[in-house]
Amino acid sequence: MKAKSEGLITRDWFSKTLLTMGEAVITTDLKGSVTSMNKIAEKLTGWSFSESIGKHVDRIWNAIDDQTLLKKENPVYQAILYDKRIMMSNHTVLLARDNSQRFIVDSAVPIHDDSDKIIGCALIFRDVTELSLSKNKLFENEGLLKGIMDNTSQIIYIKDLKGNYRLINKKKEEIYTIKSKELIGKATMSHLTKAEGRESKRLHLEVINKKQLVEFEQVIRHPDLTVHAYHT
């Protein structure tokens, strides 16, 4: 018998465990007809088990891609066909019976009997709407901040507490002739002289310790040997 660690489950383990877990679960037979569902699945889809039993799972579980708005293929089909766990890609939105929408993460897992014969599939999904909306809001705010940063004559950059660059503006890219992808996520000082690196580290610690804005003048020697002072 194949182990559950390979993404497969037995009927006995399913009946004792899966329906009581904290995620929505709908099970089907090999034809895709609903055979059971738990309370969380009823809540997210808007369909009760008594209404759903015997119906094709596509009538109960209806999902689209939130970017293309195209209908998502139910992972049950591939899970049964290939006899393995199928994980869906991101951007899945579940359309409930009342037309409400929820972001979900989902997967489908084959169900086997005691002789290891596949007898159906379990569709498992979880509501991640709040997480997705928070992430989208973060991206929106980051985009707005980047737009403001890129339209100033000052050198601006943002670091985390470990000194890794999170954002840099176009003026810093221009002055140091470096691309943001070379710095983002790194605590590198490769674009600075040793003296500039020491000063950058000192200022970073000063901001953290004082918990306030620090402004200073930077004198930078460019590749063409000209020297300019910049407010940072």
mmCIF file of C-alpha atoms in Angstrom:
data_model
loop_
_atom_site.group_PDB
_atom_site.id
_atom_site.type_symbol
_atom_site.label_atom_id
_atom_site.label_comp_id
_atom_site.label_asym_id
_atom_site.label_seq_id
_atom_site.Cartn_x
_atom_site.Cartn_y
_atom_site.Cartn_z
ATOM 1 C CA MET A 1 0.000 0.000 0.000
ATOM 2 C CA LYS A 2 1.345 3.452 -0.836
ATOM 3 C CA ALA A 3 2.100 5.618 2.153
ATOM 4 C CA LYS A 4 0.160 8.740 2.996
ATOM 5 C CA SER A 5 3.452 10.639 2.876
ATOM 6 C CA GLU A 6 3.351 10.198 -0.899
ATOM 7 C CA GLY A 7 0.126 12.180 -1.008
ATOM 8 C CA LEU A 8 -2.256 9.205 -0.998
ATOM 9 C CA ILE A 9 -4.848 8.314 1.640
ATOM 10 C CA THR A 10 -6.834 5.210 2.519
ATOM 11 C CA ARG A 11 -10.582 5.135 3.030
ATOM 12 C CA ASP A 12 -10.181 4.194 6.701
ATOM 13 C CA TRP A 13 -7.724 7.001 7.437
ATOM 14 C CA PHE A 14 -9.943 9.422 5.537
ATOM 15 C CA SER A 15 -13.104 8.579 7.467
ATOM 16 C CA LYS A 16 -11.325 8.924 10.813
ATOM 17 C CA THR A 17 -9.179 11.961 10.130
ATOM 18 C CA LEU A 18 -9.755 13.993 7.002
ATOM 19 C CA LEU A 19 -13.376 14.990 7.551
ATOM 20 C CA THR A 20 -12.559 16.293 11.040
ATOM 21 C CA MET A 21 -9.560 18.425 10.035
ATOM 22 C CA GLY A 22 -9.678 22.210 9.996
ATOM 23 C CA GLU A 23 -9.884 22.511 6.194
ATOM 24 C CA ALA A 24 -12.743 22.140 3.757
ATOM 25 C CA VAL A 25 -13.004 18.621 2.312
ATOM 26 C CA ILE A 26 -15.194 17.234 -0.479
ATOM 27 C CA THR A 27 -14.843 13.622 -1.605
ATOM 28 C CA THR A 28 -15.888 12.110 -4.905
ATOM 29 C CA ASP A 29 -16.084 8.739 -6.572
ATOM 30 C CA LEU A 30 -14.129 7.967 -9.733
ATOM 31 C CA LYS A 31 -16.747 9.746 -11.866
ATOM 32 C CA GLY A 32 -16.496 12.962 -9.879
ATOM 33 C CA SER A 33 -19.802 12.581 -8.034
ATOM 34 C CA VAL A 34 -19.823 13.942 -4.480
ATOM 35 C CA THR A 35 -19.820 11.236 -1.801
ATOM 36 C CA SER A 36 -19.161 13.321 1.329
ATOM 37 C CA MET A 37 -18.173 16.776 2.555
ATOM 38 C CA ASN A 38 -17.470 18.358 5.906
ATOM 39 C CA LYS A 39 -19.040 21.420 7.538
ATOM 40 C CA ILE A 40 -16.268 23.775 6.438
ATOM 41 C CA ALA A 41 -16.803 22.768 2.800
ATOM 42 C CA GLU A 42 -20.522 23.366 3.223
ATOM 43 C CA LYS A 43 -19.828 26.870 4.560
ATOM 44 C CA LEU A 44 -17.341 27.860 1.851
ATOM 45 C CA THR A 45 -19.311 26.496 -1.116
ATOM 46 C CA GLY A 46 -22.774 27.383 0.158
ATOM 47 C CA TRP A 47 -23.955 23.816 -0.547
ATOM 48 C CA SER A 48 -25.118 21.425 2.164
ATOM 49 C CA PHE A 49 -24.064 17.783 2.023
ATOM 50 C CA SER A 50 -27.664 16.632 1.619
ATOM 51 C CA GLU A 51 -27.975 18.850 -1.473
ATOM 52 C CA SER A 52 -24.573 17.902 -2.862
ATOM 53 C CA ILE A 53 -24.449 14.117 -2.539
ATOM 54 C CA GLY A 54 -24.553 12.449 -5.931
ATOM 55 C CA LYS A 55 -24.055 15.702 -7.829
ATOM 56 C CA HIS A 56 -20.961 16.234 -9.940
ATOM 57 C CA VAL A 57 -18.280 18.080 -7.983
ATOM 58 C CA ASP A 58 -18.052 20.814 -10.628
ATOM 59 C CA ARG A 59 -21.533 21.975 -9.636
ATOM 60 C CA ILE A 60 -20.418 22.375 -6.040
ATOM 61 C CA TRP A 61 -16.811 23.536 -6.401
ATOM 62 C CA ASN A 62 -16.603 26.369 -8.929
ATOM 63 C CA ALA A 63 -13.344 28.319 -9.121
ATOM 64 C CA ILE A 64 -11.691 30.890 -11.382
ATOM 65 C CA ASP A 65 -8.238 32.433 -11.746
ATOM 66 C CA ASP A 66 -8.334 35.870 -10.100
ATOM 67 C CA GLN A 67 -6.047 37.367 -12.773
ATOM 68 C CA THR A 68 -7.426 35.877 -16.005
ATOM 69 C CA LEU A 69 -10.960 35.275 -14.648
ATOM 70 C CA LEU A 70 -10.937 31.976 -16.543
ATOM 71 C CA LYS A 71 -12.488 28.888 -14.997
ATOM 72 C CA LYS A 72 -10.011 26.703 -13.090
ATOM 73 C CA GLU A 73 -9.861 23.018 -13.890
ATOM 74 C CA ASN A 74 -10.856 20.932 -10.910
ATOM 75 C CA PRO A 75 -7.718 19.119 -9.628
ATOM 76 C CA VAL A 76 -9.803 16.005 -8.911
ATOM 77 C CA TYR A 77 -9.455 14.864 -12.521
ATOM 78 C CA GLN A 78 -5.665 14.835 -12.587
ATOM 79 C CA ALA A 79 -5.420 13.332 -9.101
ATOM 80 C CA ILE A 80 -7.504 10.358 -10.243
ATOM 81 C CA LEU A 81 -5.835 10.106 -13.643
ATOM 82 C CA TYR A 82 -2.251 10.169 -12.357
ATOM 83 C CA ASP A 83 -2.975 8.622 -8.949
ATOM 84 C CA LYS A 84 -1.089 11.292 -7.045
ATOM 85 C CA ARG A 85 -1.626 14.466 -5.092
ATOM 86 C CA ILE A 86 -2.228 17.535 -7.261
ATOM 87 C CA MET A 87 -1.548 21.026 -5.939
ATOM 88 C CA MET A 88 -3.325 23.931 -7.569
ATOM 89 C CA SER A 89 -1.481 27.090 -8.576
ATOM 90 C CA ASN A 90 -2.001 30.393 -6.780
ATOM 91 C CA HIS A 91 -4.660 32.968 -7.662
ATOM 92 C CA THR A 92 -7.588 30.581 -7.161
ATOM 93 C CA VAL A 93 -10.916 32.186 -6.283
ATOM 94 C CA LEU A 94 -13.824 30.015 -5.151
ATOM 95 C CA LEU A 95 -17.263 31.166 -6.322
ATOM 96 C CA ALA A 96 -19.837 30.144 -3.725
ATOM 97 C CA ARG A 97 -23.472 29.353 -4.406
ATOM 98 C CA ASP A 98 -24.511 32.882 -3.338
ATOM 99 C CA ASN A 99 -21.879 34.370 -5.734
ATOM 100 C CA SER A 100 -19.573 35.411 -2.888
ATOM 101 C CA GLN A 101 -15.879 35.004 -3.645
ATOM 102 C CA ARG A 102 -13.022 33.682 -1.538
ATOM 103 C CA PHE A 103 -9.337 33.208 -2.213
ATOM 104 C CA ILE A 104 -8.379 29.599 -1.529
ATOM 105 C CA VAL A 105 -5.441 27.227 -1.659
ATOM 106 C CA ASP A 106 -6.364 23.720 -2.646
ATOM 107 C CA SER A 107 -5.218 20.269 -3.606
ATOM 108 C CA ALA A 108 -6.701 16.910 -4.580
ATOM 109 C CA VAL A 109 -5.625 13.548 -3.158
ATOM 110 C CA PRO A 110 -6.600 10.054 -4.400
ATOM 111 C CA ILE A 111 -8.427 7.750 -1.963
ATOM 112 C CA HIS A 112 -7.547 4.045 -1.914
ATOM 113 C CA ASP A 113 -9.258 1.000 -0.461
ATOM 114 C CA ASP A 114 -7.499 -1.645 1.626
ATOM 115 C CA SER A 115 -6.213 -3.388 -1.495
ATOM 116 C CA ASP A 116 -4.618 -0.137 -2.684
ATOM 117 C CA LYS A 117 -7.193 0.314 -5.459
ATOM 118 C CA ILE A 118 -8.134 3.903 -6.160
ATOM 119 C CA ILE A 119 -11.809 4.457 -5.370
ATOM 120 C CA GLY A 120 -12.171 8.213 -5.391
ATOM 121 C CA CYS A 121 -10.627 11.536 -4.543
ATOM 122 C CA ALA A 122 -10.560 14.108 -1.752
ATOM 123 C CA LEU A 123 -10.632 17.792 -2.689
ATOM 124 C CA ILE A 124 -9.065 19.789 0.143
ATOM 125 C CA PHE A 125 -9.143 23.591 0.294
ATOM 126 C CA ARG A 126 -8.687 26.452 2.738
ATOM 127 C CA ASP A 127 -9.940 30.035 2.842
ATOM 128 C CA VAL A 128 -6.972 32.447 2.622
ATOM 129 C CA THR A 129 -8.931 35.577 1.696
ATOM 130 C CA GLU A 130 -7.657 37.761 4.541
ATOM 131 C CA LEU A 131 -4.057 36.763 3.867
ATOM 132 C CA SER A 132 -4.396 37.433 0.123
ATOM 133 C CA LEU A 133 -6.011 40.841 0.632
ATOM 134 C CA SER A 134 -3.331 41.846 3.129
ATOM 135 C CA LYS A 135 -0.630 40.804 0.669
ATOM 136 C CA ASN A 136 -2.290 42.741 -2.170
ATOM 137 C CA LYS A 137 -2.548 45.823 0.046
ATOM 138 C CA LEU A 138 1.132 45.508 0.905
ATOM 139 C CA PHE A 139 2.049 45.372 -2.794
ATOM 140 C CA GLU A 140 -0.124 48.431 -3.496
ATOM 141 C CA ASN A 141 1.495 50.418 -0.689
ATOM 142 C CA GLU A 142 4.964 49.329 -1.770
ATOM 143 C CA GLY A 143 4.204 50.402 -5.339
ATOM 144 C CA LEU A 144 3.001 53.819 -4.155
ATOM 145 C CA LEU A 145 6.079 54.252 -1.991
ATOM 146 C CA LYS A 146 8.386 53.276 -4.871
ATOM 147 C CA GLY A 147 6.660 55.834 -7.117
ATOM 148 C CA ILE A 148 7.265 58.597 -4.596
ATOM 149 C CA MET A 149 10.868 57.533 -4.030
ATOM 150 C CA ASP A 150 11.641 57.480 -7.746
ATOM 151 C CA ASN A 151 10.430 61.044 -8.262
ATOM 152 C CA THR A 152 12.820 62.822 -5.952
ATOM 153 C CA SER A 153 16.348 64.178 -6.399
ATOM 154 C CA GLN A 154 17.394 62.674 -3.054
ATOM 155 C CA ILE A 155 19.040 59.284 -2.573
ATOM 156 C CA ILE A 156 16.539 57.070 -0.726
ATOM 157 C CA TYR A 157 16.783 53.454 0.295
ATOM 158 C CA ILE A 158 15.026 51.201 2.798
ATOM 159 C CA LYS A 159 16.703 48.457 4.802
ATOM 160 C CA ASP A 160 15.393 45.894 7.255
ATOM 161 C CA LEU A 161 16.801 45.517 10.784
ATOM 162 C CA LYS A 162 19.527 43.173 9.521
ATOM 163 C CA GLY A 163 20.765 45.740 7.033
ATOM 164 C CA ASN A 164 19.342 44.028 3.945
ATOM 165 C CA TYR A 165 18.114 46.395 1.252
ATOM 166 C CA ARG A 166 14.329 46.284 0.738
ATOM 167 C CA LEU A 167 13.878 49.198 -1.681
ATOM 168 C CA ILE A 168 16.183 51.666 -3.395
ATOM 169 C CA ASN A 169 15.199 54.566 -5.603
ATOM 170 C CA LYS A 170 16.327 55.460 -9.097
ATOM 171 C CA LYS A 171 18.591 58.235 -7.860
ATOM 172 C CA LYS A 172 20.669 55.722 -5.872
ATOM 173 C CA GLU A 173 20.808 53.442 -8.932
ATOM 174 C CA GLU A 174 21.928 56.375 -11.050
ATOM 175 C CA ILE A 175 24.536 57.738 -8.652
ATOM 176 C CA TYR A 176 26.111 54.381 -7.852
ATOM 177 C CA THR A 177 25.618 52.936 -11.372
ATOM 178 C CA ILE A 178 23.996 49.856 -9.884
ATOM 179 C CA LYS A 179 20.690 48.048 -10.460
ATOM 180 C CA SER A 180 18.222 47.454 -7.643
ATOM 181 C CA LYS A 181 18.230 43.681 -8.299
ATOM 182 C CA GLU A 182 21.897 43.652 -7.319
ATOM 183 C CA LEU A 183 21.079 45.019 -3.863
ATOM 184 C CA ILE A 184 17.551 43.942 -2.907
ATOM 185 C CA GLY A 185 17.592 41.288 -0.200
ATOM 186 C CA LYS A 186 21.296 41.755 0.472
ATOM 187 C CA ALA A 187 23.359 43.616 3.065
ATOM 188 C CA THR A 188 26.083 44.177 0.492
ATOM 189 C CA MET A 189 28.540 47.059 0.632
ATOM 190 C CA SER A 190 30.135 46.178 -2.710
ATOM 191 C CA HIS A 191 28.992 49.432 -4.334
ATOM 192 C CA LEU A 192 30.578 51.524 -1.557
ATOM 193 C CA THR A 193 34.144 52.357 -0.674
ATOM 194 C CA LYS A 194 35.410 51.010 2.659
ATOM 195 C CA ALA A 195 34.913 54.420 4.276
ATOM 196 C CA GLU A 196 31.378 54.696 2.855
ATOM 197 C CA GLY A 197 30.616 51.182 4.029
ATOM 198 C CA ARG A 198 31.668 51.975 7.608
ATOM 199 C CA GLU A 199 29.605 55.167 7.580
ATOM 200 C CA SER A 200 26.580 53.363 6.124
ATOM 201 C CA LYS A 201 26.745 50.748 8.885
ATOM 202 C CA ARG A 202 27.100 53.440 11.562
ATOM 203 C CA LEU A 203 24.083 55.349 10.242
ATOM 204 C CA HIS A 204 22.031 52.151 10.016
ATOM 205 C CA LEU A 205 22.668 51.437 13.701
ATOM 206 C CA GLU A 206 21.966 55.067 14.612
ATOM 207 C CA VAL A 207 18.535 54.945 12.960
ATOM 208 C CA ILE A 208 17.671 51.693 14.772
ATOM 209 C CA ASN A 209 18.872 52.922 18.167
ATOM 210 C CA LYS A 210 17.342 56.418 17.963
ATOM 211 C CA LYS A 211 14.198 55.216 16.144
ATOM 212 C CA GLN A 212 14.036 58.400 14.128
ATOM 213 C CA LEU A 213 14.879 59.889 10.734
ATOM 214 C CA VAL A 214 18.557 60.505 10.043
ATOM 215 C CA GLU A 215 19.540 62.920 7.267
ATOM 216 C CA PHE A 216 23.094 63.483 6.098
ATOM 217 C CA GLU A 217 25.242 64.725 3.246
ATOM 218 C CA GLN A 218 27.144 62.211 1.133
ATOM 219 C CA VAL A 219 30.185 63.182 -0.903
ATOM 220 C CA ILE A 220 30.565 60.740 -3.773
ATOM 221 C CA ARG A 221 33.381 60.454 -6.304
ATOM 222 C CA HIS A 222 32.037 59.281 -9.670
ATOM 223 C CA PRO A 223 33.797 57.087 -12.265
ATOM 224 C CA ASP A 224 34.582 60.225 -14.315
ATOM 225 C CA LEU A 225 36.432 61.531 -11.210
ATOM 226 C CA THR A 226 33.933 64.336 -10.546
ATOM 227 C CA VAL A 227 32.861 64.790 -6.934
ATOM 228 C CA HIS A 228 29.296 65.638 -5.863
ATOM 229 C CA ALA A 229 27.519 66.038 -2.549
ATOM 230 C CA TYR A 230 24.069 64.456 -2.119
ATOM 231 C CA HIS A 231 21.460 64.885 0.578
ATOM 232 C CA THR A 232 20.351 61.465 1.887
#
